[in-house]
Amino acid sequence: MKKFLSLMLALALLLPAAVSAHALADLDTYASGNFGRSYPVYSGPGEYYWRANSGKATYGGGSARIYGVEGDWILIGYGMTDGGYRIGYITRDAMSGLTNQKGTVPTLNFSGITMYAMEKCYLTDDPVINNKSVYTIAKGQAVTALATMGNGWTYVELLGTSSRMRGFVSSRSLSLDPTATPTPRPTATPRPAVTPYYPPVVYPTVNPSYSGAALLSGLSHNCPNTGIMAPASFNPYQTSYLLTVADWVSRVTLTPYAYDANATITVNGQYVRSGSASQVFNMTDEPQAVTIRVQSGSASQTYTVFLQRRPSEKRTRVSAGFINSITLKNDKWYIDADLVTIKYNGEDYGSGNLSTYTNATVDRNRYNYALTPNSLLYYGTKANCFRAYNIHEFYNQYALDGSTLYTFIYIEDEIVAVFPYGADY
């Protein structure tokens, strides 16, 4: 019997992560809705729990995720105007004012397992966006593990400096064994750059008869100091571009160059000579699309340039979130995303001027927009941002790596560009 108990104890110490993951409840499902008015938010189910924002944390209205009911309290998650996210408790009487409810509000049945910090780590009430620390947990400190969220976070309760607190801790920092040490973090393997394939550029001779004569050889604009073109280098076979300019720029012109000296170029229907500036496009806070058509004999090619100011409170209607699915319907691709709150830095970042975009967190299938045929699609990270040659390459990367946080830029009801969040164009 002693040998059997010793063996069981050894297995428990060797497999703390597996045991805790199996035993803990999870916070991966939720309903959504709007509670209609503001409520004070506490980190736990009671006014004696720690309250963020120097004791002033408040849900101010708007769409919220509802993780469940615990006694006289509701655990919710909501976006904040500073670009962050918070998960905490409001009183259960808020349910009487709930509107736009999507899904069933569950009853929370948390676990209560004692675990220990294997290293100095931190507690956060924002496991979704910024992961901002609200309390430092010392190595060896005991916490009560309540639930998990995804693969990376454990929801815990502990005694803080002056009151009880609940929040999220990185799961890899916790163990059932008070003497355990964390597994060394794996060394990241750099992902090789995926170089998009473009057909070779053929420089036609005099009066060529093939379709290449209907291509542009170059495209420039009149905003060299503030204009940012994506992609940065013009390619005759890349037919869509995104040009952003400073928020004070009021007039933009485009200068197209044709391969064929005899080709006809029109910009939004107006004739423009190759190498000459187009008509003036007056910039406002509204986005606009410019169509450049090249005609050479019976061959033609159309290029699209999306124009926008940055930053602007409309900034081509920018959103950010996690992709739930990418689907093809009736020959059009759609992206269904779960939106979050985002914030962008203004032009004069050094002086502290900030421009904020607030997108209320919504549930799935609320944000489901079509992609334009020539959408600009990038994947990877801000540091390693790769241009997808087409939607199929982007979809394959999404299927391979799963969803990260993306920025979506769209005009009216169609997405024109998708970037990894932080790739600030």
XYZ file of C-alpha atoms in Angstrom:
425
model
C 0.000 0.000 0.000
C 2.834 2.410 0.866
C 4.465 1.735 -2.512
C 1.149 2.373 -4.247
C 0.632 5.682 -2.432
C 4.209 6.717 -3.173
C 3.670 5.947 -6.848
C 0.461 7.975 -6.954
C 2.162 10.916 -5.260
C 5.037 10.753 -7.741
C 2.604 10.799 -10.661
C 0.764 13.777 -9.191
C 4.014 15.726 -8.907
C 5.125 14.796 -12.397
C 1.835 15.781 -14.036
C 0.572 18.933 -12.266
C -0.476 20.713 -15.424
C -2.504 17.796 -16.737
C -4.271 17.309 -13.418
C -5.184 20.980 -13.057
C -6.344 21.316 -16.651
C -8.614 18.302 -16.214
C -10.051 19.384 -12.867
C -10.692 23.084 -13.476
C -13.858 24.562 -14.931
C -13.520 26.781 -18.011
C -14.548 30.302 -19.042
C -14.495 29.761 -22.795
C -18.251 30.046 -23.321
C -20.363 33.134 -22.770
C -23.535 34.952 -23.720
C -23.646 38.629 -24.739
C -25.897 41.616 -24.289
C -26.227 45.209 -23.132
C -27.112 46.066 -19.526
C -28.335 49.537 -20.441
C -26.620 51.593 -17.733
C -23.408 51.775 -15.708
C -22.497 49.500 -12.779
C -19.492 49.380 -10.425
C -17.173 46.468 -11.230
C -15.383 44.337 -8.617
C -12.747 41.677 -9.234
C -14.808 39.128 -7.260
C -18.441 38.493 -6.314
C -18.729 41.021 -3.487
C -18.017 44.637 -2.589
C -15.202 43.479 -0.304
C -13.175 42.347 -3.329
C -10.532 44.578 -4.888
C -11.831 47.113 -7.400
C -9.616 48.263 -10.286
C -8.958 51.823 -11.468
C -8.148 53.008 -7.941
C -11.501 51.747 -6.695
C -13.475 53.326 -9.565
C -13.774 50.509 -12.123
C -17.150 50.844 -13.853
C -18.991 49.167 -16.708
C -20.351 52.113 -18.644
C -22.891 50.431 -20.898
C -22.463 48.894 -24.325
C -22.110 45.307 -25.414
C -20.581 42.901 -22.905
C -19.691 39.246 -22.701
C -21.580 37.473 -19.905
C -19.582 34.550 -18.564
C -22.152 33.538 -15.957
C -23.953 34.117 -12.676
C -22.435 33.402 -9.264
C -24.821 33.989 -6.379
C -25.920 37.629 -6.465
C -23.256 38.614 -8.981
C -22.608 38.403 -12.737
C -19.156 37.864 -14.252
C -18.828 40.032 -17.383
C -16.154 41.187 -19.823
C -16.217 44.542 -21.594
C -14.043 46.827 -23.691
C -12.760 50.122 -22.310
C -12.148 53.458 -24.002
C -8.397 53.262 -23.313
C -8.118 50.281 -25.631
C -8.078 47.631 -22.909
C -10.510 45.013 -21.666
C -11.682 44.054 -18.205
C -13.339 40.987 -16.698
C -15.101 41.498 -13.371
C -18.360 41.307 -11.449
C -21.476 43.498 -11.396
C -24.566 42.952 -9.267
C -27.106 40.387 -10.450
C -29.955 42.914 -10.503
C -28.436 44.207 -13.758
C -30.074 41.207 -15.470
C -33.429 42.993 -15.302
C -32.141 45.595 -17.763
C -30.380 43.166 -20.140
C -31.180 43.758 -23.823
C -29.949 42.302 -27.128
C -29.196 39.034 -25.370
C -27.438 36.418 -27.456
C -26.965 32.973 -25.941
C -27.837 31.501 -22.561
C -26.297 32.962 -19.408
C -24.716 30.007 -17.546
C -24.473 29.409 -13.818
C -20.841 29.424 -12.701
C -19.566 26.383 -10.830
C -15.940 27.083 -10.085
C -13.322 24.652 -8.866
C -11.212 25.365 -5.789
C -7.745 23.900 -6.216
C -4.708 25.220 -4.357
C -1.817 25.934 -6.714
C 1.548 27.656 -6.355
C 3.427 30.210 -8.392
C 6.546 28.539 -9.805
C 8.042 31.939 -10.594
C 7.370 35.602 -10.021
C 4.343 36.386 -12.187
C 1.435 38.796 -12.373
C -2.332 38.927 -12.066
C -4.381 40.636 -14.784
C -8.063 41.381 -15.299
C -7.452 41.652 -19.079
C -6.533 38.267 -20.593
C -7.934 39.344 -23.971
C -5.971 42.372 -25.250
C -3.284 44.122 -23.202
C -2.759 41.650 -20.298
C -1.947 44.613 -18.049
C -0.656 43.621 -14.621
C -2.782 44.585 -11.614
C -0.854 42.656 -8.943
C 2.520 40.919 -8.654
C 2.513 37.342 -7.365
C 5.671 36.188 -5.588
C 7.364 32.890 -6.359
C 5.894 30.168 -4.142
C 2.724 32.148 -3.299
C -0.411 30.012 -3.013
C -3.517 30.852 -5.023
C -6.908 29.190 -5.424
C -7.396 28.109 -9.025
C -11.031 28.504 -10.109
C -11.153 28.005 -13.885
C -9.220 28.266 -17.137
C -9.625 30.465 -20.195
C -8.223 29.089 -23.417
C -4.899 27.297 -23.191
C -2.958 30.110 -21.623
C -4.797 31.533 -18.586
C -5.923 30.269 -15.187
C -8.584 32.220 -13.278
C -7.543 32.464 -9.615
C -8.406 34.031 -6.266
C -5.826 35.268 -3.804
C -5.319 37.651 -0.916
C -3.836 40.876 -2.211
C -2.221 43.704 -0.293
C -5.411 44.827 1.434
C -8.304 42.750 0.050
C -9.201 39.590 -1.788
C -8.707 39.623 -5.549
C -9.630 37.555 -8.583
C -7.944 37.630 -11.949
C -5.961 35.685 -14.508
C -2.461 34.220 -14.290
C -0.409 32.585 -17.025
C -1.099 28.853 -16.663
C 2.535 27.955 -17.247
C 3.483 29.808 -14.056
C 1.323 27.625 -11.770
C 1.743 24.121 -10.364
C 0.152 21.815 -7.819
C 3.665 21.177 -6.496
C 4.975 24.028 -4.267
C 8.577 23.027 -5.110
C 8.154 22.808 -8.905
C 10.035 25.044 -11.330
C 8.652 26.301 -14.646
C 9.436 24.493 -17.871
C 11.941 26.548 -19.898
C 10.226 28.547 -22.587
C 10.857 27.074 -26.022
C 13.087 29.022 -28.350
C 11.011 30.479 -31.137
C 11.844 29.133 -34.574
C 11.841 31.995 -37.058
C 9.222 31.485 -39.716
C 10.767 31.746 -43.176
C 9.584 34.711 -45.172
C 6.984 33.795 -47.770
C 7.882 35.686 -50.912
C 4.802 36.217 -53.085
C 5.239 35.073 -56.661
C 4.618 37.695 -59.299
C 4.883 36.933 -63.021
C 8.049 38.367 -64.543
C 7.781 41.948 -65.748
C 8.062 42.068 -69.522
C 9.064 45.387 -71.042
C 7.206 45.512 -74.360
C 8.754 46.801 -77.550
C 7.028 49.052 -80.069
C 3.271 48.545 -80.296
C 3.075 45.066 -78.743
C -0.139 43.218 -79.414
C -0.365 41.149 -76.226
C -2.227 42.050 -73.024
C 0.927 43.202 -71.215
C 0.633 46.454 -73.162
C -2.384 47.368 -71.005
C -0.321 47.398 -67.825
C 0.987 50.365 -65.872
C 4.761 50.539 -65.482
C 4.554 52.849 -62.463
C 2.246 54.836 -60.177
C 3.121 57.780 -57.944
C 1.312 60.397 -55.843
C 1.819 63.990 -54.697
C 2.316 63.241 -50.962
C 5.921 62.011 -50.672
C 6.323 63.312 -47.095
C 3.244 61.800 -45.475
C 1.872 59.288 -47.969
C 2.300 55.605 -47.149
C 1.469 53.155 -49.916
C 0.817 49.499 -49.228
C 2.353 47.580 -50.875
C 5.233 50.076 -50.861
C 6.640 49.013 -54.251
C 4.495 49.167 -57.360
C 4.071 45.949 -59.318
C 2.238 45.953 -62.678
C 0.493 42.716 -61.778
C -0.673 43.939 -58.358
C -3.943 45.749 -59.065
C -4.956 47.089 -55.613
C -3.170 49.558 -53.308
C -3.897 51.409 -50.084
C -2.625 55.011 -49.803
C -2.881 56.723 -46.407
C -1.943 60.370 -45.828
C -1.647 62.680 -42.814
C -4.902 63.949 -41.332
C -4.207 67.512 -42.555
C -3.723 66.572 -46.238
C -6.640 67.882 -48.274
C -5.673 67.261 -51.918
C -4.256 64.097 -53.504
C -3.318 63.433 -57.127
C -2.096 60.211 -58.730
C 0.333 59.947 -61.650
C 0.087 56.730 -63.709
C 2.735 55.579 -66.191
C 1.817 53.216 -69.028
C 4.071 50.642 -70.709
C 2.529 51.380 -74.072
C 2.953 55.001 -75.180
C -0.249 54.641 -77.206
C -2.341 53.256 -74.327
C -5.275 55.247 -73.013
C -5.501 55.872 -69.265
C -8.598 57.023 -67.410
C -8.756 57.846 -63.701
C -12.281 57.621 -62.333
C -13.439 58.002 -65.929
C -11.333 61.089 -66.764
C -8.588 60.858 -69.390
C -5.045 61.283 -68.001
C -1.879 61.302 -70.111
C 0.819 58.803 -69.100
C 3.256 60.525 -66.731
C 0.833 63.371 -65.909
C -1.013 64.069 -62.666
C -4.652 63.088 -62.430
C -7.508 65.280 -61.311
C -7.456 66.370 -57.651
C -9.111 64.130 -55.085
C -10.316 66.215 -52.149
C -9.647 64.337 -48.916
C -12.141 64.291 -46.063
C -12.560 61.919 -43.146
C -14.544 59.661 -45.465
C -12.635 57.013 -47.447
C -12.747 56.843 -51.200
C -11.682 54.469 -53.965
C -9.963 55.564 -57.189
C -10.161 53.396 -60.317
C -7.411 53.582 -62.939
C -8.165 51.874 -66.270
C -5.551 51.212 -68.932
C -6.715 50.424 -72.486
C -4.385 49.245 -75.262
C -6.205 48.027 -78.338
C -8.573 45.283 -77.221
C -6.623 44.659 -73.988
C -7.412 46.459 -70.724
C -6.436 46.384 -67.058
C -8.003 48.101 -64.032
C -6.165 49.216 -60.882
C -7.796 50.362 -57.635
C -6.257 52.743 -55.079
C -8.021 53.109 -51.726
C -7.436 56.583 -50.230
C -7.738 57.451 -46.540
C -6.499 59.900 -43.964
C -4.724 58.818 -40.798
C -5.607 59.130 -38.060
C -9.260 60.029 -38.273
C -12.155 59.054 -36.065
C -13.529 57.299 -39.135
C -10.240 56.131 -40.638
C -11.944 54.117 -43.312
C -13.929 52.532 -40.501
C -11.263 50.510 -38.762
C -12.024 47.496 -36.606
C -9.894 44.951 -34.793
C -10.619 41.469 -33.575
C -10.053 37.741 -33.819
C -11.093 35.860 -36.952
C -13.679 33.186 -36.244
C -13.992 31.866 -39.787
C -13.222 32.578 -43.440
C -15.886 31.267 -45.794
C -16.741 31.307 -49.480
C -20.359 32.068 -50.372
C -21.665 32.626 -53.891
C -18.158 33.315 -55.259
C -17.398 35.885 -52.521
C -15.141 35.434 -49.507
C -16.364 36.511 -46.075
C -14.595 37.056 -42.756
C -16.501 36.534 -39.523
C -14.652 38.253 -36.649
C -15.089 38.749 -32.914
C -14.357 42.447 -32.386
C -12.527 44.096 -29.503
C -11.735 47.676 -28.511
C -8.709 49.243 -30.199
C -6.678 52.436 -29.928
C -4.409 54.117 -32.438
C -1.645 56.667 -31.906
C -2.084 60.014 -33.615
C 0.301 61.648 -36.082
C 2.074 63.659 -33.387
C 2.585 60.698 -31.072
C 5.563 62.386 -29.448
C 3.359 65.164 -28.056
C 0.955 62.637 -26.576
C -1.937 63.204 -28.972
C -3.949 59.984 -29.205
C -6.791 58.977 -31.466
C -9.077 56.298 -30.099
C -11.391 53.898 -31.907
C -13.930 52.117 -29.756
C -15.590 48.995 -31.100
C -17.875 47.351 -28.584
C -17.081 43.699 -28.053
C -19.687 41.629 -29.872
C -20.497 37.985 -30.200
C -19.884 35.829 -33.214
C -21.651 36.398 -36.529
C -22.304 40.062 -35.726
C -19.264 41.151 -37.758
C -19.399 39.259 -41.047
C -18.242 41.215 -44.077
C -17.277 40.400 -47.621
C -13.787 40.916 -49.005
C -13.304 43.060 -52.091
C -11.906 41.012 -54.994
C -8.491 42.717 -54.640
C -8.241 43.008 -50.865
C -4.786 43.558 -49.371
C -4.184 40.600 -47.059
C -1.255 40.357 -44.649
C -0.514 37.670 -42.043
C 2.113 37.036 -39.380
C 2.942 39.687 -36.771
C 3.813 43.378 -36.756
C 7.502 42.434 -36.698
C 7.080 39.715 -39.353
C 4.283 40.856 -41.646
C 3.903 38.912 -44.889
C 1.789 39.860 -47.890
C -0.478 37.042 -49.061
C -0.542 36.754 -52.836
C -4.248 35.867 -52.730
C -7.068 34.851 -50.402
C -6.076 31.187 -50.670
C -2.612 31.829 -49.205
C -4.140 33.970 -46.444
C -6.721 31.271 -45.690
C -4.034 28.568 -45.556
C -2.018 30.612 -43.051
C -5.149 31.167 -40.955
C -5.917 27.428 -41.038
C -2.309 26.603 -40.123
C -1.680 29.104 -37.322
C -5.172 29.986 -36.111
C -6.388 33.513 -35.501
C -4.295 36.255 -34.036
C -5.501 39.809 -33.478
C -6.101 41.494 -36.834
C -6.883 45.021 -37.988
C -9.665 45.272 -40.581
C -9.997 48.250 -42.916
C -13.160 48.462 -44.929
C -15.134 50.852 -47.096
C -18.885 50.686 -46.679
C -19.687 46.979 -46.283
C -16.606 45.374 -47.834
C -13.166 44.723 -46.335
C -10.344 46.234 -48.383
C -7.372 45.310 -46.172
C -6.472 42.944 -43.307
C -3.284 43.375 -41.247
C -1.896 41.755 -38.104
C -2.830 44.126 -35.274
C -0.048 46.660 -34.816
C 0.902 46.817 -38.504
C -0.157 50.462 -38.507
C -0.655 51.652 -42.033
